[in-house]
Tab-separated table of C-alpha atoms in Angstrom:
chain	number	residue	atom	x	y	z
A	461	MET	CA	62.303	33.410	50.387
A	462	ALA	CA	63.763	35.761	52.900
A	463	THR	CA	63.005	39.511	52.651
A	464	GLU	CA	65.930	42.180	53.545
A	465	PRO	CA	64.916	44.597	56.436
A	466	THR	CA	64.139	48.023	55.070
A	467	ALA	CA	64.992	51.465	56.111
A	468	LEU	CA	61.460	51.362	57.678
A	469	ALA	CA	62.218	48.538	59.762
A	470	GLU	CA	64.681	50.633	62.245
A	471	PRO	CA	63.735	51.586	65.634
A	472	LEU	CA	63.043	55.533	66.317
A	473	PRO	CA	65.471	57.619	67.743
A	474	GLN	CA	63.790	58.357	71.544
A	475	LEU	CA	63.512	61.853	72.398
A	476	PRO	CA	65.554	62.581	75.345
A	477	ARG	CA	63.656	61.958	78.751
A	478	LEU	CA	63.151	65.186	80.764
A	479	THR	CA	64.512	64.303	84.466
A	480	PRO	CA	62.386	65.115	87.381
A	481	HIS	CA	64.313	67.954	88.078
A	482	ALA	CA	63.838	69.424	84.635
A	483	LYS	CA	60.473	68.526	85.197
A	484	GLY	CA	59.521	69.655	88.905
A	485	ALA	CA	61.024	73.182	86.335
A	486	VAL	CA	58.589	73.291	83.919
A	487	LEU	CA	56.095	72.723	86.156
A	488	THR	CA	56.621	75.488	88.117
A	489	LEU	CA	57.044	77.880	85.737
A	490	VAL	CA	53.738	76.385	84.022
A	491	LEU	CA	52.063	77.275	87.930
A	492	LEU	CA	53.313	80.249	87.944
A	493	SER	CA	52.140	81.879	84.843
A	494	CYS	CA	48.984	80.867	85.012
A	495	GLY	CA	48.921	82.085	88.270
A	496	HIS	CA	50.369	85.314	87.075
A	497	ALA	CA	47.665	85.485	84.627
A	498	VAL	CA	44.830	85.445	87.191
A	499	ILE	CA	46.204	87.361	89.399
A	500	ASP	CA	47.421	90.325	87.203
A	501	LEU	CA	42.786	89.750	85.784
A	502	TYR	CA	42.399	91.045	89.391
A	503	SER	CA	45.222	93.811	88.945
A	504	SER	CA	42.848	95.912	85.807
A	505	ALA	CA	39.612	95.420	88.434
A	506	ILE	CA	39.146	97.995	89.831
A	507	GLY	CA	39.191	100.808	86.801
A	508	ALA	CA	36.394	97.985	84.890
A	509	LEU	CA	33.726	98.279	88.000
A	510	GLN	CA	34.495	101.988	88.383
A	511	PRO	CA	31.366	103.320	86.184
A	512	LEU	CA	29.059	101.416	87.874
A	513	LEU	CA	31.114	101.234	91.741
A	514	ALA	CA	30.504	105.178	91.005
A	515	VAL	CA	26.671	105.202	90.522
A	516	LYS	CA	25.940	102.660	93.707
A	517	LEU	CA	28.025	104.208	96.186
A	518	HIS	CA	27.665	107.855	94.838
A	519	LEU	CA	31.416	108.419	93.855
A	520	SER	CA	32.877	111.729	92.593
A	521	LEU	CA	35.694	111.887	90.426
A	522	THR	CA	38.082	113.276	93.212
A	523	GLN	CA	36.943	109.961	95.516
A	524	ALA	CA	37.366	107.430	92.282
A	525	GLY	CA	40.655	108.491	92.147
A	526	ILE	CA	41.564	108.048	95.394
A	527	LEU	CA	40.166	104.650	95.391
A	528	ALA	CA	42.275	103.946	92.052
A	529	GLY	CA	45.400	105.300	93.052
A	530	THR	CA	45.000	103.461	96.868
A	531	PHE	CA	45.046	100.095	94.861
A	532	VAL	CA	47.870	100.787	93.176
A	533	PHE	CA	49.953	101.675	96.091
A	534	SER	CA	48.982	98.650	97.504
A	535	ASN	CA	49.115	96.646	94.256
A	536	SER	CA	52.762	98.045	93.264
A	537	VAL	CA	54.251	100.582	95.811
A	538	THR	CA	54.440	97.322	98.554
A	539	GLN	CA	55.884	94.549	96.402
A	540	PRO	CA	59.566	95.182	97.773
A	541	LEU	CA	58.217	95.029	100.785
A	542	TYR	CA	56.762	91.779	100.109
A	543	GLY	CA	59.858	90.377	98.166
A	544	TYR	CA	62.135	90.824	101.265
A	545	LEU	CA	59.655	88.953	104.312
A	546	ALA	CA	59.834	86.583	101.357
A	547	ASP	CA	63.333	86.279	101.377
A	548	ARG	CA	63.355	86.249	104.652
A	549	PHE	CA	60.439	83.301	105.582
A	550	HIS	CA	61.548	80.907	103.111
A	551	THR	CA	57.790	79.794	102.310
A	552	ARG	CA	55.971	79.456	99.173
A	553	MET	CA	52.550	81.186	100.402
A	554	PHE	CA	53.473	83.738	99.148
A	555	THR	CA	53.267	83.355	95.920
A	556	ALA	CA	49.662	80.144	96.421
A	557	LEU	CA	47.689	81.891	98.550
A	558	ALA	CA	48.092	85.615	97.079
A	559	PRO	CA	45.435	84.323	94.173
A	560	ALA	CA	42.869	83.591	96.331
A	561	VAL	CA	43.455	87.038	98.862
A	562	ALA	CA	43.164	88.641	95.608
A	563	GLY	CA	39.771	87.299	93.837
A	564	VAL	CA	38.216	87.405	97.021
A	565	PHE	CA	39.037	90.700	98.126
A	566	VAL	CA	38.706	92.626	94.470
A	567	SER	CA	35.698	90.885	93.886
A	568	GLY	CA	34.282	91.658	96.368
A	569	VAL	CA	34.555	95.728	95.709
A	570	GLY	CA	31.142	95.120	93.877
A	571	ARG	CA	29.558	94.718	97.525
A	572	ALA	CA	30.698	97.518	99.588
A	573	PRO	CA	28.048	99.079	100.825
A	574	THR	CA	30.149	102.538	101.426
A	575	PHE	CA	32.994	104.194	100.384
A	576	ALA	CA	35.172	103.518	103.072
A	577	TRP	CA	34.801	99.409	103.169
A	578	ALA	CA	35.375	99.797	99.067
A	579	LEU	CA	39.028	101.484	99.693
A	580	GLY	CA	39.122	99.007	102.492
A	581	LEU	CA	38.784	96.283	99.759
A	582	ALA	CA	41.108	97.342	97.229
A	583	ILE	CA	43.723	97.581	100.134
A	584	LEU	CA	43.149	94.113	100.971
A	585	GLY	CA	42.826	92.471	97.555
A	586	GLY	CA	46.267	94.637	96.048
A	587	ALA	CA	48.421	93.630	99.284
A	588	GLY	CA	47.727	89.852	97.960
A	589	ILE	CA	48.519	90.788	94.517
A	590	ALA	CA	52.003	92.822	95.413
A	591	SER	CA	53.119	89.257	97.798
A	592	PHE	CA	52.935	87.672	94.704
A	593	HIS	CA	54.909	88.987	92.098
A	594	PRO	CA	58.323	89.616	93.246
A	595	GLN	CA	58.521	85.634	95.064
A	596	ALA	CA	56.666	84.697	91.906
A	597	ALA	CA	58.811	86.179	89.694
A	598	SER	CA	61.691	84.677	91.303
A	599	ASN	CA	60.789	80.770	91.652
A	600	SER	CA	59.522	80.549	87.988
A	601	ILE	CA	63.016	80.077	86.628
A	602	ALA	CA	65.051	79.864	89.672
A	603	GLY	CA	65.249	75.370	87.930
A	604	LEU	CA	65.842	76.060	84.455
A	605	SER	CA	69.362	75.341	84.140
A	606	ARG	CA	69.117	76.643	80.392
A	607	LYS	CA	66.830	79.174	78.531
A	608	LYS	CA	65.816	81.050	81.420
A	609	ALA	CA	64.894	84.742	79.230
A	610	GLN	CA	62.988	82.308	76.941
A	611	GLY	CA	60.992	81.504	80.783
A	612	MET	CA	61.199	84.725	82.042
A	613	ALA	CA	59.113	85.817	78.674
A	614	VAL	CA	56.697	82.865	79.411
A	615	PHE	CA	55.929	84.438	82.411
A	616	VAL	CA	55.743	88.372	82.038
A	617	SER	CA	53.136	87.983	78.619
A	618	SER	CA	51.118	85.559	80.897
A	619	GLY	CA	51.003	88.307	83.450
A	620	SER	CA	50.128	90.746	80.479
A	621	LEU	CA	47.199	88.349	79.067
A	622	GLY	CA	45.593	88.511	82.341
A	623	LEU	CA	45.743	92.542	82.463
A	624	ALA	CA	44.665	93.212	79.416
A	625	ILE	CA	41.742	89.914	79.636
A	626	GLY	CA	40.756	91.886	83.084
A	627	PRO	CA	38.360	94.754	81.941
A	628	SER	CA	36.638	92.871	79.571
A	629	VAL	CA	36.212	89.726	82.213
A	630	PHE	CA	34.832	92.244	85.106
A	631	SER	CA	33.004	94.382	82.415
A	632	PHE	CA	30.971	91.565	80.944
A	633	VAL	CA	30.099	89.681	84.700
A	634	SER	CA	28.837	93.433	86.149
A	635	GLY	CA	27.020	94.459	82.755
A	636	HIS	CA	24.722	90.974	82.540
A	637	TRP	CA	24.666	89.574	86.212
A	638	GLY	CA	24.893	93.080	87.967
A	639	LEU	CA	28.022	94.640	90.135
A	640	GLU	CA	27.131	91.979	93.509
A	641	ASN	CA	27.814	89.263	91.361
A	642	VAL	CA	31.528	90.049	90.525
A	643	VAL	CA	32.270	88.300	93.376
A	644	TRP	CA	31.904	85.454	91.592
A	645	VAL	CA	34.702	85.962	89.607
A	646	ALA	CA	36.696	85.033	92.724
A	647	LEU	CA	36.782	81.361	92.301
A	648	PHE	CA	39.583	82.320	89.260
A	649	GLY	CA	41.475	82.802	92.093
A	650	VAL	CA	40.475	80.243	94.436
A	651	SER	CA	41.131	77.726	91.695
A	652	SER	CA	44.272	79.337	91.504
A	653	THR	CA	45.440	78.833	95.064
A	654	ALA	CA	43.961	75.157	95.311
A	655	LEU	CA	46.392	74.014	92.297
A	656	LEU	CA	49.300	76.286	93.420
A	657	LEU	CA	49.123	74.060	96.954
A	658	ILE	CA	48.742	70.905	95.563
A	659	PHE	CA	51.039	71.124	92.834
A	660	LEU	CA	53.517	73.667	93.128
A	661	PRO	CA	57.039	71.554	94.075
A	662	LEU	CA	58.487	73.276	97.464
A	663	HIS	CA	62.033	74.760	96.927
A	664	ALA	CA	64.395	74.290	99.697
A	665	PRO	CA	65.279	77.139	100.591
A	666	PRO	CA	68.311	79.052	99.926
A	667	ALA	CA	71.989	78.096	101.646
A	668	PRO	CA	72.408	81.032	104.468
A	669	ARG	CA	75.698	83.462	102.769
A	670	HIS	CA	76.921	86.638	102.887
A	671	ARG	CA	74.181	89.342	101.328
A	672	ARG	CA	76.013	92.644	100.884
A	673	GLY	CA	73.584	95.737	101.453
A	674	ILE	CA	72.671	97.783	98.808
A	675	ASP	CA	75.891	99.575	97.397
A	676	TRP	CA	74.967	103.420	96.475
A	677	GLU	CA	78.262	104.465	95.283
A	678	GLU	CA	77.249	102.055	92.479
A	679	PHE	CA	75.178	105.017	91.632
A	680	ARG	CA	77.055	107.894	92.355
A	681	PRO	CA	78.987	108.129	88.809
A	682	PHE	CA	75.604	107.752	86.732
A	683	GLN	CA	73.676	109.514	88.679
A	684	LYS	CA	72.594	111.529	86.097
A	685	GLN	CA	71.624	109.442	83.728
A	686	LEU	CA	69.649	107.052	85.862
A	687	ILE	CA	68.107	110.399	87.328
A	688	ILE	CA	66.737	111.158	83.827
A	689	LEU	CA	65.443	107.449	83.622
A	690	TYR	CA	63.927	107.101	86.389
A	691	LEU	CA	61.732	110.782	85.412
A	692	LEU	CA	61.313	108.828	81.714
A	693	VAL	CA	59.318	106.166	82.902
A	694	PHE	CA	57.617	108.270	85.702
A	695	ILE	CA	56.201	110.289	82.515
A	696	ARG	CA	55.505	107.386	80.293
A	697	SER	CA	53.362	105.668	83.960
A	698	THR	CA	51.433	108.945	83.690
A	699	VAL	CA	49.879	108.189	80.954
A	700	GLN	CA	49.552	104.975	81.276
A	701	VAL	CA	48.367	104.361	84.866
A	702	THR	CA	45.504	107.264	84.577
A	703	TYR	CA	44.303	105.977	81.205
A	704	ASN	CA	44.445	102.441	82.613
A	705	GLN	CA	41.834	103.430	85.602
A	706	PHE	CA	39.719	105.871	83.815
A	707	LEU	CA	39.750	104.712	80.633
A	708	PRO	CA	36.454	102.155	81.275
A	709	LEU	CA	34.924	106.085	83.369
A	710	PHE	CA	35.620	108.553	80.538
A	711	LEU	CA	34.264	106.059	77.557
A	712	HIS	CA	31.329	105.408	80.201
A	713	LEU	CA	30.328	108.933	81.152
A	714	GLU	CA	31.355	111.189	78.755
A	715	ARG	CA	31.683	108.777	75.596
A	716	GLY	CA	27.906	107.185	75.793
A	717	TYR	CA	29.785	103.289	75.855
A	718	ALA	CA	27.739	100.948	77.850
A	719	VAL	CA	29.667	99.211	80.787
A	720	PRO	CA	30.264	96.259	78.683
A	721	ALA	CA	31.429	97.556	75.358
A	722	ALA	CA	34.161	100.300	77.263
A	723	GLY	CA	35.841	97.124	79.069
A	724	TYR	CA	36.738	95.705	76.003
A	725	VAL	CA	38.233	98.765	74.564
A	726	THR	CA	40.218	98.782	78.175
A	727	SER	CA	41.053	95.401	77.243
A	728	LEU	CA	42.434	96.410	73.884
A	729	TYR	CA	44.504	99.177	74.700
A	730	LEU	CA	46.027	96.960	76.874
A	731	ILE	CA	46.484	93.995	74.218
A	732	GLY	CA	48.563	96.820	72.510
A	733	GLY	CA	50.383	97.826	75.483
A	734	ALA	CA	51.430	94.411	75.594
A	735	VAL	CA	52.635	94.025	71.711
A	736	GLY	CA	54.086	97.320	72.254
A	737	GLY	CA	56.598	96.338	75.365
A	738	PHE	CA	57.356	92.942	72.950
A	739	LEU	CA	57.948	95.201	70.167
A	740	GLY	CA	60.048	97.750	72.233
A	741	GLY	CA	62.954	95.657	72.911
A	742	ASN	CA	63.120	94.384	69.975
A	743	LEU	CA	63.495	97.735	68.305
A	744	ALA	CA	65.699	98.410	70.688
A	745	ASP	CA	68.249	96.050	70.125
A	746	ARG	CA	68.071	97.389	66.577
A	747	PHE	CA	68.361	100.867	66.315
A	748	GLY	CA	69.188	101.794	69.742
A	749	ALA	CA	68.034	102.186	73.090
A	750	ARG	CA	68.199	106.260	72.746
A	751	ARG	CA	66.062	106.540	69.544
A	752	ILE	CA	63.521	104.167	70.644
A	753	ILE	CA	62.474	106.134	73.389
A	754	MET	CA	62.483	109.340	71.596
A	755	ILE	CA	59.356	107.576	69.186
A	756	SER	CA	57.391	106.306	71.672
A	757	MET	CA	57.671	109.725	73.331
A	758	ILE	CA	57.114	111.674	70.433
A	759	GLY	CA	55.534	108.950	68.198
A	760	SER	CA	52.490	108.259	70.786
A	761	VAL	CA	51.000	111.932	70.843
A	762	PRO	CA	49.147	112.427	67.737
A	763	LEU	CA	47.964	108.859	68.088
A	764	LEU	CA	46.177	109.411	71.367
A	765	CYS	CA	45.315	112.836	70.402
A	766	LEU	CA	43.214	110.960	67.754
A	767	PHE	CA	41.601	109.295	70.349
A	768	MET	CA	40.654	111.831	72.681
A	769	PHE	CA	39.559	114.157	70.198
A	770	GLY	CA	38.144	112.025	67.438
A	771	HIS	CA	35.394	109.204	67.137
A	772	GLY	CA	34.260	105.637	66.211
A	773	THR	CA	36.411	102.961	64.982
A	774	ALA	CA	39.533	105.500	64.028
A	775	SER	CA	39.520	106.980	67.681
A	776	VAL	CA	39.849	103.319	69.385
A	777	ALA	CA	42.802	102.409	66.347
A	778	GLY	CA	44.585	105.625	67.845
A	779	LEU	CA	44.052	104.056	71.674
A	780	VAL	CA	45.477	100.622	70.879
A	781	ILE	CA	48.360	101.642	68.498
A	782	GLY	CA	49.203	105.065	70.631
A	783	GLY	CA	49.741	102.609	73.967
A	784	ALA	CA	51.174	100.490	71.897
A	785	ILE	CA	54.101	102.662	70.906
A	786	LEU	CA	54.133	104.886	74.240
A	787	LEU	CA	54.861	101.218	75.587
A	788	PHE	CA	57.899	100.245	73.942
A	789	THR	CA	59.902	102.209	76.857
A	790	VAL	CA	58.952	99.689	79.166
A	791	PRO	CA	61.541	96.884	78.685
A	792	VAL	CA	64.185	99.339	77.368
A	793	ASN	CA	64.648	102.037	80.488
A	794	VAL	CA	64.867	98.662	82.557
A	795	VAL	CA	67.631	97.148	80.492
A	796	MET	CA	69.265	100.449	79.922
A	797	ALA	CA	69.452	101.358	83.838
A	798	GLN	CA	70.949	98.164	84.405
A	799	GLN	CA	73.690	98.211	81.539
A	800	LEU	CA	75.095	101.147	83.971
A	801	VAL	CA	74.997	99.497	87.173
A	802	PRO	CA	74.768	95.776	86.455
A	803	SER	CA	76.520	94.688	90.055
A	804	GLN	CA	72.685	96.262	91.173
A	805	ALA	CA	70.278	95.217	88.654
A	806	GLY	CA	68.300	93.972	91.219
A	807	THR	CA	67.901	97.355	92.781
A	808	ILE	CA	67.496	99.166	89.576
A	809	SER	CA	65.384	97.205	88.110
A	810	ALA	CA	62.320	97.165	90.962
A	811	MET	CA	63.390	101.627	91.011
A	812	MET	CA	62.773	101.499	87.399
A	813	MET	CA	59.631	99.136	87.165
A	814	GLY	CA	57.050	98.703	90.338
A	815	PHE	CA	58.146	101.957	92.449
A	816	ALA	CA	58.017	104.247	89.353
A	817	TRP	CA	55.133	103.049	87.854
A	818	GLY	CA	53.901	102.920	91.502
A	819	MET	CA	54.383	106.469	92.623
A	820	ALA	CA	53.130	108.151	89.509
A	821	GLY	CA	49.660	106.136	90.365
A	822	LEU	CA	49.248	107.460	93.885
A	823	VAL	CA	50.207	111.144	93.001
A	824	LEU	CA	48.450	111.817	89.232
A	825	ILE	CA	45.384	109.384	89.845
A	826	PRO	CA	43.715	111.779	92.474
A	827	ILE	CA	44.841	114.025	90.875
A	828	THR	CA	43.045	113.319	87.466
A	829	GLY	CA	40.044	112.973	89.927
A	830	TRP	CA	40.490	115.701	91.650
A	831	LEU	CA	40.731	117.716	88.282
A	832	ALA	CA	37.703	115.946	86.223
A	833	ASP	CA	35.499	116.721	88.991
A	834	ARG	CA	36.294	120.511	88.001
A	835	TRP	CA	36.933	119.913	84.666
A	836	SER	CA	35.993	116.821	83.024
A	837	LEU	CA	38.407	113.827	82.290
A	838	GLN	CA	38.498	114.479	78.148
A	839	THR	CA	40.284	117.994	79.566
A	840	VAL	CA	42.831	116.052	82.246
A	841	LEU	CA	43.228	112.896	80.261
A	842	SER	CA	44.045	115.794	77.284
A	843	LEU	CA	45.727	117.209	79.274
A	844	TRP	CA	48.524	114.510	80.489
A	845	LEU	CA	49.758	113.758	76.858
A	846	ILE	CA	52.244	117.503	77.905
A	847	PHE	CA	54.130	114.789	79.509
A	848	PRO	CA	55.551	112.481	76.935
A	849	VAL	CA	56.557	115.739	74.706
A	850	ILE	CA	58.997	116.688	78.122
A	851	GLY	CA	59.540	113.228	77.698
A	852	PHE	CA	60.693	113.535	74.506
A	853	PHE	CA	63.483	116.265	75.112
A	854	LEU	CA	64.354	114.569	78.396
A	855	THR	CA	65.578	112.020	76.171
A	856	MET	CA	67.867	114.212	74.510
A	857	MET	CA	69.896	114.585	77.426
A	858	LEU	CA	70.801	111.140	77.323
A	859	PRO	CA	74.430	109.713	75.831
A	860	LYS	CA	73.817	109.149	72.036
A	861	ASP	CA	73.495	105.210	71.514
A	862	ARG	CA	77.183	103.447	69.995
């Protein structure tokens, strides 16, 4: 007796298959996101190693500040130069070789015999970090036909993850196996370069086209607002970069933390900042950018004061939460500037991100070290908390949210 076919016998619907182009786009995003995590792991290395470098090389706090400030200049302020070179020569080597260059030279700082050697290695390692970012940020989503914003979120978040775990990695290795053996952390960068050279798809160079230079006239009607936004980024970065670089040294020298523990606390602080940047963009869409900047500036100060003048778990909680609130403004300032001058979005983004952040580090990190030699890191890092208060009042000069 024949049985009637049941619903279970019906063929299952098949998922759409990715085209070769789509597979290549996804592979590129995955590879460059992993490379971003590795390259930014080295971005936070110098700060994590400073407690041991200071002992080995007999560094003053002024020299520690010069070392960190030079590293920040090399890995951030020079990024527009590498972006220009990458666009001109159309080679993936700016991206593919960068993790190995950064890994070898930054990890090699642990074996530097003198301050001058450490400075040279930091400059070369920073060059590897700087060369990766412009080209990788552009190519990571170049092949995506849709969901580009989500793709960029994956790329950016991977870098934030690498930046956050960097202090823990370097502090763990140096604390357990010694400063000399930090050089083995270079294997992450070398392996990343090998994967990029083997698997990163080749992209044909873009067709020649007439490129307009920067149209400075587009900026003129919004000059006042753009100057205020730039100053707000500089103010936020003053606290952000000095804490990034000096936290391990401060926790070790003035709070009595072991080197690995100081690295773990710094990682918590950086993780809080990454979460804060993500939350800030969403909150600005809901409550308005100007309002979120004001909340960020004034709301971070009491919590960071709790860290500077408190003790124990409450102090660490103040650092992590205060850092997260301070970094609410990371995407907000950029979006506000882009909305003012949408035709020059690339230029304005560079000014509000790497350039402003790098200039704050170049100026304030050496000054922090110089002042700390005369006073203390406790005094100087506390003093910089006046800047977000200034930022709160400066934000009042921005147009109200509509």
